Coordinates of C-alpha atoms and ligand atoms in Angstrom, one line a residue:
X1 CA -6.8 -15.1 23.7
X2 CA -5.9 -13.6 20.3
X3 CA -5.3 -10.1 19.1
X4 CA -7.6 -8.0 16.9
X5 CA -11.1 -7.7 18.1
X6 CA -12.2 -6.9 14.6
X7 CA -13.3 -3.3 14.9
X8 CA -10.0 -1.6 14.1
X9 CA -9.3 0.2 10.8
X10 CA -6.9 -2.5 9.8
X11 CA -9.4 -5.3 9.9
X12 CA -9.5 -6.8 6.4
X13 CA -7.0 -4.2 5.1
X14 CA -4.2 -4.8 2.6
X15 CA -0.8 -3.3 3.1
X16 CA 2.0 -2.2 0.7
X17 CA 5.7 -2.0 1.5
X18 CA 7.5 1.0 0.0
X19 CA 11.3 0.6 0.0
X20 CA 11.7 4.4 -0.2
X21 CA 15.3 4.4 -1.7
X22 CA 13.9 2.5 -4.8
X23 CA 10.3 3.6 -5.3
X24 CA 10.6 7.0 -7.1
X25 CA 13.2 9.7 -7.2
X26 CA 11.7 13.2 -7.4
X27 CA 14.8 15.2 -6.6
X28 CA 17.0 13.7 -9.3
X29 CA 19.9 12.5 -7.3
X30 CA 19.4 8.8 -8.2
X31 CA 17.9 7.9 -4.7
X32 CA 14.2 7.5 -4.0
X33 CA 12.6 10.1 -1.8
X34 CA 9.4 11.1 0.0
X35 CA 8.2 13.5 -2.7
X36 CA 8.6 10.6 -5.2
X37 CA 6.2 8.5 -3.1
X38 CA 3.7 11.4 -3.1
X39 CA 4.0 11.6 -6.9
X40 CA 2.9 8.0 -7.1
X41 CA 0.1 7.7 -4.5
X42 CA -2.5 7.3 -7.2
X43 CA -0.8 4.0 -8.3
X44 CA -1.5 2.7 -4.8
X45 CA -5.1 4.0 -4.8
X46 CA -5.6 2.3 -8.2
X47 CA -4.1 -0.9 -6.8
X48 CA -6.6 -0.7 -3.9
X49 CA -4.3 -1.1 -0.9
X50 CA -5.3 0.6 2.4
X51 CA -2.0 1.2 4.1
X52 CA 1.6 1.9 3.1
X53 CA 4.7 1.1 5.1
X54 CA 7.6 3.4 4.5
X55 CA 11.1 2.0 5.1
X56 CA 13.4 4.3 7.1
X57 CA 13.9 7.8 5.7
X58 CA 15.6 9.3 8.7
X59 CA 19.1 10.9 8.8
X60 CA 21.7 8.1 8.5
X61 CA 25.3 7.5 7.5
X62 CA 23.8 4.7 5.4
X63 CA 25.9 1.7 6.4
X64 CA 22.7 -0.4 6.3
X65 CA 20.7 1.8 4.0
X66 CA 18.8 3.7 6.6
X67 CA 18.5 1.0 9.3
X68 CA 21.3 2.8 11.0
X69 CA 19.6 6.0 12.3
X70 CA 21.4 9.0 13.6
X71 CA 18.3 11.1 14.3
X72 CA 14.9 9.5 14.9
X73 CA 12.9 12.7 14.5
X74 CA 14.0 14.2 11.2
X75 CA 14.3 13.3 7.5
X76 CA 17.6 12.5 5.7
X77 CA 18.3 15.1 3.0
X78 CA 18.6 12.3 0.4
X79 CA 14.9 11.5 1.1
X80 CA 13.6 15.1 1.6
X81 CA 12.4 17.1 4.5
X82 CA 9.9 17.0 7.3
X83 CA 7.6 19.2 5.1
X84 CA 7.8 16.5 2.4
X85 CA 6.8 13.9 5.0
X86 CA 3.8 16.1 6.2
X87 CA 2.8 16.6 2.5
X88 CA 3.0 12.9 1.8
X89 CA 0.9 12.0 4.9
X90 CA -1.7 14.7 4.1
X91 CA -1.9 13.5 0.5
X92 CA -2.1 9.9 1.5
X93 CA -4.9 10.6 4.1
X94 CA -6.8 12.7 1.5
X95 CA -6.9 9.6 -0.7
X96 CA -7.9 7.3 2.2
X97 CA -4.5 5.7 2.6
X98 CA -2.9 5.1 6.0
X99 CA 0.8 5.6 6.6
X100 CA 3.0 3.3 8.7
X101 CA 6.6 4.3 9.4
X102 CA 9.5 2.1 10.2
X103 CA 10.9 2.4 13.8
X104 CA 14.3 0.9 14.5
X105 CA 14.6 0.5 18.3
X106 CA 17.1 -2.4 18.5
X107 CA 20.1 -0.3 17.5
X108 CA 21.1 3.3 16.5
X109 CA 23.8 4.4 14.1
X110 CA 27.2 4.7 15.7
X111 CA 26.9 8.3 14.6
X112 CA 23.8 8.9 16.8
X113 CA 24.6 11.6 19.4
X114 CA 23.8 9.1 22.1
X115 CA 26.6 6.7 21.0
X116 CA 29.0 9.6 20.4
X117 CA 28.4 10.7 23.9
X118 CA 28.7 7.1 25.2
X119 CA 32.2 7.0 23.7
X120 CA 33.3 10.4 24.8
X121 CA 32.0 10.1 28.3
X122 CA 32.3 6.6 29.7
X123 CA 30.8 7.9 33.0
X124 CA 28.1 9.9 31.3
X125 CA 24.3 9.1 31.2
X126 CA 24.4 7.9 27.6
X127 CA 27.0 5.2 28.2
X128 CA 24.3 2.9 29.7
X129 CA 22.0 3.5 26.7
X130 CA 24.1 0.8 25.0
X131 CA 25.3 -2.7 26.0
X132 CA 28.9 -2.8 27.3
X133 CA 30.8 -5.7 28.7
X134 CA 34.4 -6.3 29.8
X135 CA 36.4 -8.7 27.7
X136 CA 36.4 -12.5 28.4
X137 CA 39.4 -13.7 30.4
X138 CA 41.3 -14.3 27.2
X139 CA 40.7 -10.7 26.1
X140 CA 38.2 -11.8 23.4
X141 CA 34.4 -11.0 23.1
X142 CA 32.4 -11.5 26.3
X143 CA 30.3 -14.4 24.8
X144 CA 29.7 -16.3 21.6
X145 CA 26.9 -14.1 20.1
X146 CA 27.3 -13.5 16.4
X147 CA 26.2 -10.6 14.2
X148 CA 23.6 -11.2 11.4
X149 CA 26.1 -9.5 9.0
X150 CA 29.2 -11.7 9.9
X151 CA 31.7 -12.0 12.8
X152 CA 31.1 -11.6 16.5
X153 CA 28.2 -9.4 17.8
X154 CA 30.8 -7.5 19.9
X155 CA 33.4 -4.9 19.0
X156 CA 36.2 -3.7 21.3
X157 CA 36.2 0.0 22.0
X158 CA 39.8 0.7 22.6
X159 CA 39.2 3.9 24.6
X160 CA 37.5 2.1 27.5
X161 CA 38.8 -1.4 26.9
X162 CA 35.1 -2.6 26.9
X163 CA 33.2 -4.4 24.1
X164 CA 29.8 -3.1 22.9
X165 CA 27.1 -5.4 21.5
X166 CA 25.7 -5.2 17.9
X167 CA 23.5 -7.8 16.4
X168 CA 24.1 -6.2 13.0
X169 CA 27.1 -4.1 11.9
X170 CA 29.6 -2.5 14.3
X171 CA 28.2 0.8 13.0
X172 CA 24.8 -0.3 14.5
X173 CA 25.3 -0.5 18.3
X174 CA 22.5 -2.2 20.1
X175 CA 20.5 -0.2 22.7
X176 CA 20.1 -1.3 26.2
X177 CA 16.4 -1.8 26.7
X178 CA 16.9 -2.6 30.4
X179 CA 17.6 1.1 30.9
X180 CA 14.4 3.1 31.6
X181 CA 15.9 6.2 30.0
X182 CA 16.0 4.3 26.6
X183 CA 12.3 3.4 27.2
X184 CA 11.5 7.0 27.8
X185 CA 13.4 8.2 24.7
X186 CA 11.4 5.9 22.5
X187 CA 8.1 7.0 24.1
X188 CA 9.1 10.5 23.0
X189 CA 9.9 9.3 19.5
X190 CA 6.7 7.4 19.1
X191 CA 4.7 10.4 20.2
X192 CA 6.6 12.7 17.9
X193 CA 5.5 10.6 14.9
X194 CA 2.0 10.0 16.3
X195 CA 1.5 13.7 16.6
X196 CA 2.6 14.1 13.0
X197 CA -0.3 11.9 12.1
X198 CA 1.2 8.5 11.3
X199 CA -1.2 5.5 11.5
X200 CA 1.2 2.9 12.7
X201 CA 4.7 1.7 13.2
X202 CA 6.6 -1.3 11.7
X203 CA 9.0 -2.2 14.4
X204 CA 12.4 -3.5 13.2
X205 CA 13.9 -6.5 14.9
X206 CA 11.1 -6.4 17.4
X207 CA 12.2 -9.8 18.8
X208 CA 15.7 -8.6 19.6
X209 CA 15.4 -5.6 21.9
X210 CA 16.0 -7.2 25.3
X211 CA 19.1 -9.3 25.8
X212 CA 19.8 -11.9 28.5
X213 CA 21.2 -9.8 31.5
X214 CA 23.6 -12.6 32.3
X215 CA 24.9 -12.5 28.7
X216 CA 25.0 -16.3 28.5
X217 CA 26.3 -18.1 25.4
X218 CA 23.9 -19.3 22.8
X219 CA 23.8 -23.0 22.1
X220 CA 24.7 -24.3 18.7
X221 CA 21.9 -26.2 16.9
X222 CA 24.2 -27.6 14.2
X223 CA 28.0 -27.6 13.8
X224 CA 29.6 -24.6 12.0
X225 CA 31.5 -25.4 8.9
X226 CA 34.0 -23.2 7.0
X227 CA 31.8 -22.9 3.9
X228 CA 29.0 -21.2 5.7
X229 CA 28.1 -17.6 5.1
X230 CA 27.0 -15.1 7.8
X231 CA 23.3 -15.9 7.5
X232 CA 23.8 -19.6 7.8
X233 CA 26.2 -19.1 10.7
X234 CA 23.6 -16.9 12.5
X235 CA 20.9 -19.5 11.9
X236 CA 23.1 -22.3 13.3
X237 CA 22.6 -20.9 16.9
X238 CA 19.5 -21.3 19.0
X239 CA 19.5 -17.6 20.1
X240 CA 18.2 -18.5 23.5
X241 CA 19.9 -15.5 25.0
X242 CA 20.2 -12.7 22.5
X243 CA 16.7 -12.9 20.9
X244 CA 13.0 -13.4 21.8
X245 CA 13.3 -12.7 25.5
X246 CA 9.9 -12.4 27.3
X247 CA 10.7 -8.9 28.4
X248 CA 10.3 -7.7 24.8
X249 CA 6.6 -8.2 25.1
X250 CA 6.4 -5.9 28.1
X251 CA 7.9 -3.1 26.0
X252 CA 5.2 -3.4 23.4
X253 CA 2.5 -3.5 26.1
X254 CA 3.9 -0.2 27.2
X255 CA 3.7 1.2 23.7
X256 CA 0.2 -0.1 23.2
X257 CA -0.8 1.7 26.4
X258 CA 1.0 4.9 25.4
X259 CA -0.8 5.0 22.0
X260 CA -4.1 3.6 23.1
X261 CA -6.2 6.6 22.2
X262 CA -4.6 7.1 18.8
X263 CA -5.9 4.3 16.6
X264 CA -2.4 3.3 15.7
X265 CA -1.3 -0.2 14.5
X266 CA 1.9 -1.7 15.9
X267 CA 3.4 -4.4 13.6
X268 CA 6.5 -6.1 14.7
X269 CA 9.1 -7.8 12.6
X270 CA 9.4 -11.1 14.4
X271 CA 12.2 -13.3 13.2
X272 CA 11.2 -16.3 15.4
X273 CA 10.5 -19.5 13.6
X274 CA 8.7 -21.2 16.4
X275 CA 5.0 -20.4 15.7
X276 CA 3.9 -20.6 19.3
X277 CA 6.6 -18.3 20.5
X278 CA 6.0 -15.9 17.6
X279 CA 2.3 -15.7 18.5
X280 CA 3.1 -14.6 22.1
X281 CA 3.7 -11.1 20.7
X282 CA 0.1 -10.7 19.7
X283 CA -1.6 -12.8 22.3
X284 CA -3.8 -10.9 24.7
X285 CA -4.3 -8.0 22.3
X286 CA -2.5 -5.6 24.6
X287 CA 1.0 -5.6 22.9
X288 CA 1.7 -5.7 19.2
X289 CA -1.4 -5.9 16.9
X290 CA 0.3 -7.9 14.2
X291 CA 3.6 -9.6 13.4
X292 CA 5.4 -9.9 10.2
X293 CA 6.2 -13.7 10.4
X294 CA 9.3 -13.7 8.3
X295 CA 9.3 -17.5 7.8
X296 CA 6.9 -17.1 5.0
X297 CA 9.5 -15.4 2.9
X298 CA 11.7 -18.5 3.3
X299 CA 9.2 -21.2 2.4
X300 CA 9.8 -23.0 -0.8
X301 CA 7.0 -24.1 -3.3
X302 CA 6.1 -27.1 -1.2
X303 CA 2.8 -28.1 0.1
X304 CA 3.9 -29.4 3.5
X305 CA 5.8 -26.2 4.3
X306 CA 2.8 -24.0 3.5
X307 CA 0.4 -26.3 5.2
X308 CA 2.4 -26.2 8.4
X309 CA 2.9 -22.4 8.2
X310 CA -0.8 -21.5 7.8
X311 CA -2.3 -24.3 9.8
X312 CA 0.2 -23.8 12.6
X313 CA 0.0 -20.0 12.9
X314 CA -3.5 -19.2 11.8
X315 CA -5.3 -20.8 14.8
X316 CA -2.8 -19.2 17.2
X317 CA -3.2 -15.7 15.8
X318 CA -6.1 -15.6 13.4
X319 CA -5.9 -11.9 12.8
X320 CA -2.5 -11.2 14.2
X321 CA -0.2 -12.0 11.2
X322 CA 0.8 -9.7 8.4
X323 CA 1.5 -12.4 5.8
X324 CA 4.3 -11.5 3.3
X325 CA 5.7 -13.3 0.4
X326 CA 8.5 -10.8 -0.4
X327 CA 10.2 -7.9 1.3
X328 CA 13.4 -5.8 0.9
X329 CA 15.5 -8.4 2.7
X330 CA 14.6 -11.6 0.7
X331 CA 14.6 -12.7 -2.9
X332 CA 11.4 -11.8 -4.5
X333 CA 8.7 -14.5 -4.6
X334 CA 8.7 -14.8 -8.4
X335 CA 12.4 -15.5 -8.4
X336 CA 12.2 -17.8 -5.4
X337 CA 9.5 -19.9 -7.0
X338 CA 11.5 -20.5 -10.2
X339 CA 11.3 -17.2 -12.2
X340 CA 9.5 -16.5 -15.5
X341 CA 5.8 -17.4 -16.0
X342 CA 6.0 -20.3 -13.6
X343 CA 7.4 -18.2 -10.8
X344 CA 4.8 -15.5 -11.4
X345 CA 2.0 -18.0 -11.5
X346 CA 3.1 -19.7 -8.2
X347 CA 3.7 -16.3 -6.5
X348 CA 0.2 -15.1 -7.4
X349 CA -1.4 -18.4 -6.3
X350 CA 0.2 -17.9 -2.9
X351 CA -0.8 -14.2 -2.9
X352 CA -4.4 -15.4 -3.4
X353 CA -4.0 -17.8 -0.4
X354 CA -2.6 -15.1 1.9
X355 CA -5.3 -12.6 0.8
X356 CA -7.8 -15.1 2.1
X357 CA -6.3 -15.1 5.6
X358 CA -7.0 -12.8 8.6
X359 CA -4.4 -10.1 9.5
X360 CA -3.0 -7.6 7.0
X361 CA -1.2 -9.1 4.1
X362 CA 1.6 -6.8 2.7
X363 CA 2.6 -6.6 -0.9
X364 CA 6.2 -5.5 -1.5
X365 CA 6.6 -2.9 -4.2
X366 CA 6.8 -4.5 -7.7
X367 CA 5.2 -7.7 -6.5
X368 CA 2.0 -6.4 -8.2
X369 CA 3.9 -6.5 -11.5
X370 CA 5.2 -10.0 -11.0
X371 CA 8.7 -8.5 -10.8
X372 CA 11.6 -10.9 -10.4
X373 CA 14.9 -9.8 -8.7
X374 CA 17.2 -7.5 -10.5
X375 CA 20.7 -8.3 -11.5
X376 CA 23.7 -6.6 -9.9
X377 CA 26.9 -6.5 -11.9
X378 CA 30.2 -7.2 -10.3
X379 CA 31.4 -4.2 -8.3
X380 CA 28.0 -2.6 -7.9
X381 CA 26.9 -4.4 -4.8
X382 CA 26.0 -2.1 -1.9
X383 CA 24.4 -4.3 0.7
X384 CA 26.7 -4.8 3.7
X385 CA 25.9 -8.5 3.7
X386 CA 27.6 -8.8 0.3
X387 CA 30.2 -6.0 0.6
X388 CA 31.5 -7.0 4.0
X389 CA 31.6 -10.7 3.2
X390 CA 33.5 -11.1 -0.1
X391 CA 33.5 -14.7 -1.2
X392 CA 30.5 -15.6 0.9
X393 CA 28.2 -18.2 -0.8
X394 CA 25.2 -16.0 0.2
X395 CA 24.1 -13.3 -2.2
X396 CA 23.4 -9.9 -0.7
X397 CA 20.0 -8.2 -0.7
X398 CA 20.5 -5.8 -3.6
X399 CA 18.7 -7.9 -6.1
X400 CA 15.3 -7.4 -4.5
X401 CA 16.0 -3.7 -3.9
X402 CA 16.4 -2.5 -7.5
X403 CA 14.0 0.2 -8.4
X404 CA 10.4 0.2 -9.2
X405 CA 9.8 0.1 -13.0
X406 CA 7.2 2.8 -13.9
X407 CA 7.7 3.1 -17.7
X408 CA 10.0 1.7 -20.3
X409 CA 11.9 5.0 -20.6
X410 CA 15.4 5.7 -19.1
X411 CA 15.8 4.2 -15.6
X412 CA 12.3 2.8 -16.1
X413 CA 10.9 6.2 -15.1
X414 CA 12.4 5.9 -11.6
X415 CA 14.7 8.9 -11.7
X416 CA 15.8 11.8 -14.0
X417 CA 19.4 11.1 -13.0
X418 CA 21.9 9.3 -15.3
X419 CA 23.1 7.1 -12.5
X420 CA 20.9 5.5 -9.9
X421 CA 22.1 4.1 -6.5
X422 CA 21.6 0.6 -7.8
X423 CA 22.1 -0.1 -11.5
X424 CA 19.0 0.5 -13.6
X425 CA 17.6 -2.8 -14.9
X426 CA 16.0 -1.8 -18.2
X427 CA 12.9 -3.8 -17.5
X428 CA 10.8 -4.6 -20.6
X429 CA 7.5 -2.7 -21.1
X430 CA 5.5 -5.7 -20.0
X431 CA 7.1 -5.5 -16.5
X432 CA 6.3 -1.8 -15.9
X433 CA 3.3 -0.1 -14.4
X434 CA 2.6 1.8 -17.7
X435 CA 2.9 -1.4 -19.7
X436 CA 0.4 -3.3 -17.5
X437 CA -2.1 -0.7 -16.5
X438 CA -4.4 -1.0 -19.5
X439 CA -3.8 -4.7 -20.2
X440 CA -6.8 -6.5 -18.6
X441 CA -4.8 -9.8 -18.3
X442 CA -1.7 -8.2 -16.7
X443 CA -0.5 -9.2 -13.2
X444 CA -1.2 -5.6 -12.1
X445 CA -4.9 -6.0 -13.0
X446 CA -5.0 -9.5 -11.4
X447 CA -3.7 -7.9 -8.1
X448 CA -6.3 -5.0 -8.4
X449 CA -9.0 -7.6 -8.8
X450 CA -7.7 -9.8 -5.9
X451 CA -7.5 -6.9 -3.5
X452 CA -11.0 -5.7 -4.5
X453 CA -12.3 -9.3 -4.1
X454 CA -10.8 -9.4 -0.6
X455 CA -12.4 -6.1 0.3
X456 CA -15.9 -7.3 -0.7
X457 CA -15.6 -10.7 0.9
X458 CA -15.5 -10.2 4.7
X459 CA -16.0 -13.9 5.2
X460 CA -12.2 -14.1 4.5
X461 CA -11.3 -12.5 7.7
X462 CA -14.4 -12.6 9.8
X463 CA -15.1 -16.3 10.0
X464 CA -13.2 -18.9 11.8
X465 CA -11.0 -21.0 9.5
X466 CA -10.5 -24.8 9.7
X467 CA -7.7 -26.8 7.9
X468 CA -8.8 -30.4 7.4
X469 CA -6.2 -32.8 6.2
X470 CA -6.5 -32.8 2.5
X471 CA -5.1 -34.6 -0.5
X472 CA -1.4 -34.5 -1.2
X473 CA -0.2 -31.3 -2.7
X474 CA -3.5 -29.5 -2.0
X475 CA -4.1 -27.0 0.8
X476 CA -7.7 -26.6 1.8
X477 CA -9.0 -23.9 4.1
X478 CA -12.7 -24.0 5.2
X479 CA -14.9 -21.3 6.5
X480 CA -18.7 -21.4 6.8
X481 CA -19.1 -19.1 3.9
X482 CA -15.8 -19.3 2.0
X483 CA -13.2 -21.9 1.2
X484 CA -9.8 -21.9 -0.3
X485 CA -8.2 -24.6 -2.4
X486 CA -4.5 -24.3 -3.4
X487 CA -3.2 -27.0 -5.7
X488 CA 0.6 -27.0 -5.6
X489 CA 1.0 -30.1 -7.8
X490 CA 2.4 -29.9 -11.3
X491 CA -0.8 -31.4 -12.6
X492 CA -4.6 -31.0 -12.0
X493 CA -6.0 -32.5 -8.8
X494 CA -9.5 -33.5 -7.9
X495 CA -10.8 -32.1 -4.6
X496 CA -14.0 -33.1 -2.8
X497 CA -15.8 -30.1 -1.4
X498 CA -17.9 -30.0 1.8
X499 CA -21.6 -29.7 1.3
X500 CA -22.4 -26.6 -0.7
X501 CA -23.7 -25.0 -2.9
X502 CA -20.4 -23.3 -3.7
X503 CA -19.4 -20.9 -6.4
X504 CA -15.8 -20.4 -7.6
X505 CA -15.5 -16.7 -7.0
X506 CA -11.7 -16.1 -7.5
X507 CA -9.3 -18.1 -9.6
X508 CA -5.6 -17.1 -9.4
X509 CA -5.3 -17.9 -13.2
X510 CA -7.8 -15.4 -14.3
X511 CA -9.3 -13.4 -11.4
X512 CA -12.9 -12.9 -10.3
X513 CA -15.4 -15.3 -11.7
X514 CA -18.7 -16.9 -10.9
X515 CA -19.0 -20.5 -11.8
X516 CA -21.0 -23.0 -9.8
X517 CA -18.9 -25.8 -8.4
X518 CA -20.0 -29.5 -8.2
X519 CA -19.3 -31.6 -5.1
X520 CA -16.0 -32.6 -6.6
X521 CA -13.8 -30.1 -8.4
X522 CA -10.8 -30.4 -10.6
X523 CA -8.3 -27.7 -9.8
X524 CA -5.7 -26.7 -12.4
X525 CA -2.0 -27.1 -11.5
X526 CA -0.4 -24.4 -9.4
X527 CA -3.6 -22.6 -8.9
X528 CA -5.5 -21.2 -5.9
X529 CA -9.3 -20.9 -5.9
X530 CA -11.5 -19.1 -3.5
X531 CA -15.1 -20.4 -3.3
X532 CA -18.0 -18.7 -1.6
X533 CA -21.3 -20.2 -0.5
X534 CA -24.2 -19.2 -2.7
Ligands
NOJ1 C1 15.6 -5.8 9.4 C2 15.5 -4.9 8.2 O1 14.4 -5.2 7.4 C3 16.8 -5.0 7.5 O2 16.8 -4.4 6.2 C4 17.9 -4.5 8.4 O3 19.2 -4.7 7.8 C5 17.9 -5.2 9.7 N1 16.6 -5.3 10.3 C6 18.7 -4.4 10.7 O4 18.1 -3.2 11.1

């Protein structure tokens, strides 16, 4: 069984990730805010997306830029007020845009009243909201689990002599999802936002909530070496016991039930590379509706990697994957694929491929401009991955989080402040919204065209897709009324088409078109074509 029966509002939709801190600063403090998002909703309408995902805007001490929440039912003053949120939702809905908010259930901030209470009252109710263990016999951490951000996933709390678990920073203690009180607290939080009119939740670290009750060690999949950074160290373990436990799926079934009558989408961030295991979260259609399959933000420009990703996952979850090429945690696609014109050309060819798949593809703010990563001068890094691990070979995530370039004025029109939270990049006019809007050949207009093409071509998500073995460096996806050809080679490739007649209807080099295709077609290098049956 697969998720998504096809009648939901998100069928065939296109999403857009707003990294709120860097989208638009209305208040003038150098940090993006909700009113700034409202100011720019018309950009999203013009782009043609259907749904926006807002990254966390809740009260936070900011150790992980909002992914450390100290109150789940309020707005951080740096991002505005609840009234600003209501205004944003109302204005989005008035324009036909849906709003998805980020929910962070794996961990709270250490400043959340629950954790404060857990520290102050080791025998109180909140203690068991978190994961506590006695030290190992040698006094060290209870097992070998490691944090994504470096070091052990356990910190000793001297008051009680126990360790608490945190898969991220010590300032982000993990919740204990085996405790029914935690389940009940989150049911209340979900309903709070559902009652305020949100259309969905993006669930942070959805694969991490439940931990092995026996707290067994993870096995190592490759030896650790001294030159590894925290991400590489984390990825050197199999994570059999701290991630992807079956009981996670039960939690989402409960949420699906709770929100059943509300027309709400649940999209989980699933950092599980095994495609079969990842697809469990959407199988049955009674848990999560879609997964962000993060692997696609790691794939290089390489035909085998992409063929395996799409041919492996698409049959398992034809409408259950939110394909993404970039997000606020990974280098932007243009940079990853070589930068400059080549990087932009490759990124847009892959965007064309993913817009031809079922599920809801999400564009990360700035992707529609062909934006590469920003540069962060020495001393201006803010991401804990960089700041807490000096000398690590891995760069932090600030580069993909620099602000959205609206104009070529000061701070690229992001903020009226002199100093912005990440350094302003002085992007040239041709990389700004204003500079691209009226240029028919711009990346922005290609994206507008691609999204409109997806919307008017339901075959792209309605029909079953087959992936025959195809020529080297070409990915071919076949549907009865539409087919996709992606040539990843550095030179043109000839492709034989199944019986037609076919029309080339979208070309990642130049957008919508209408040219009859012969039985065999020469596809330009690094180009994706979508053909429809005439
Ligand atoms: C995934 C989020 O996207 C990332 O930004 C954050 O650091 C971690 N989860 C921890 O919440």
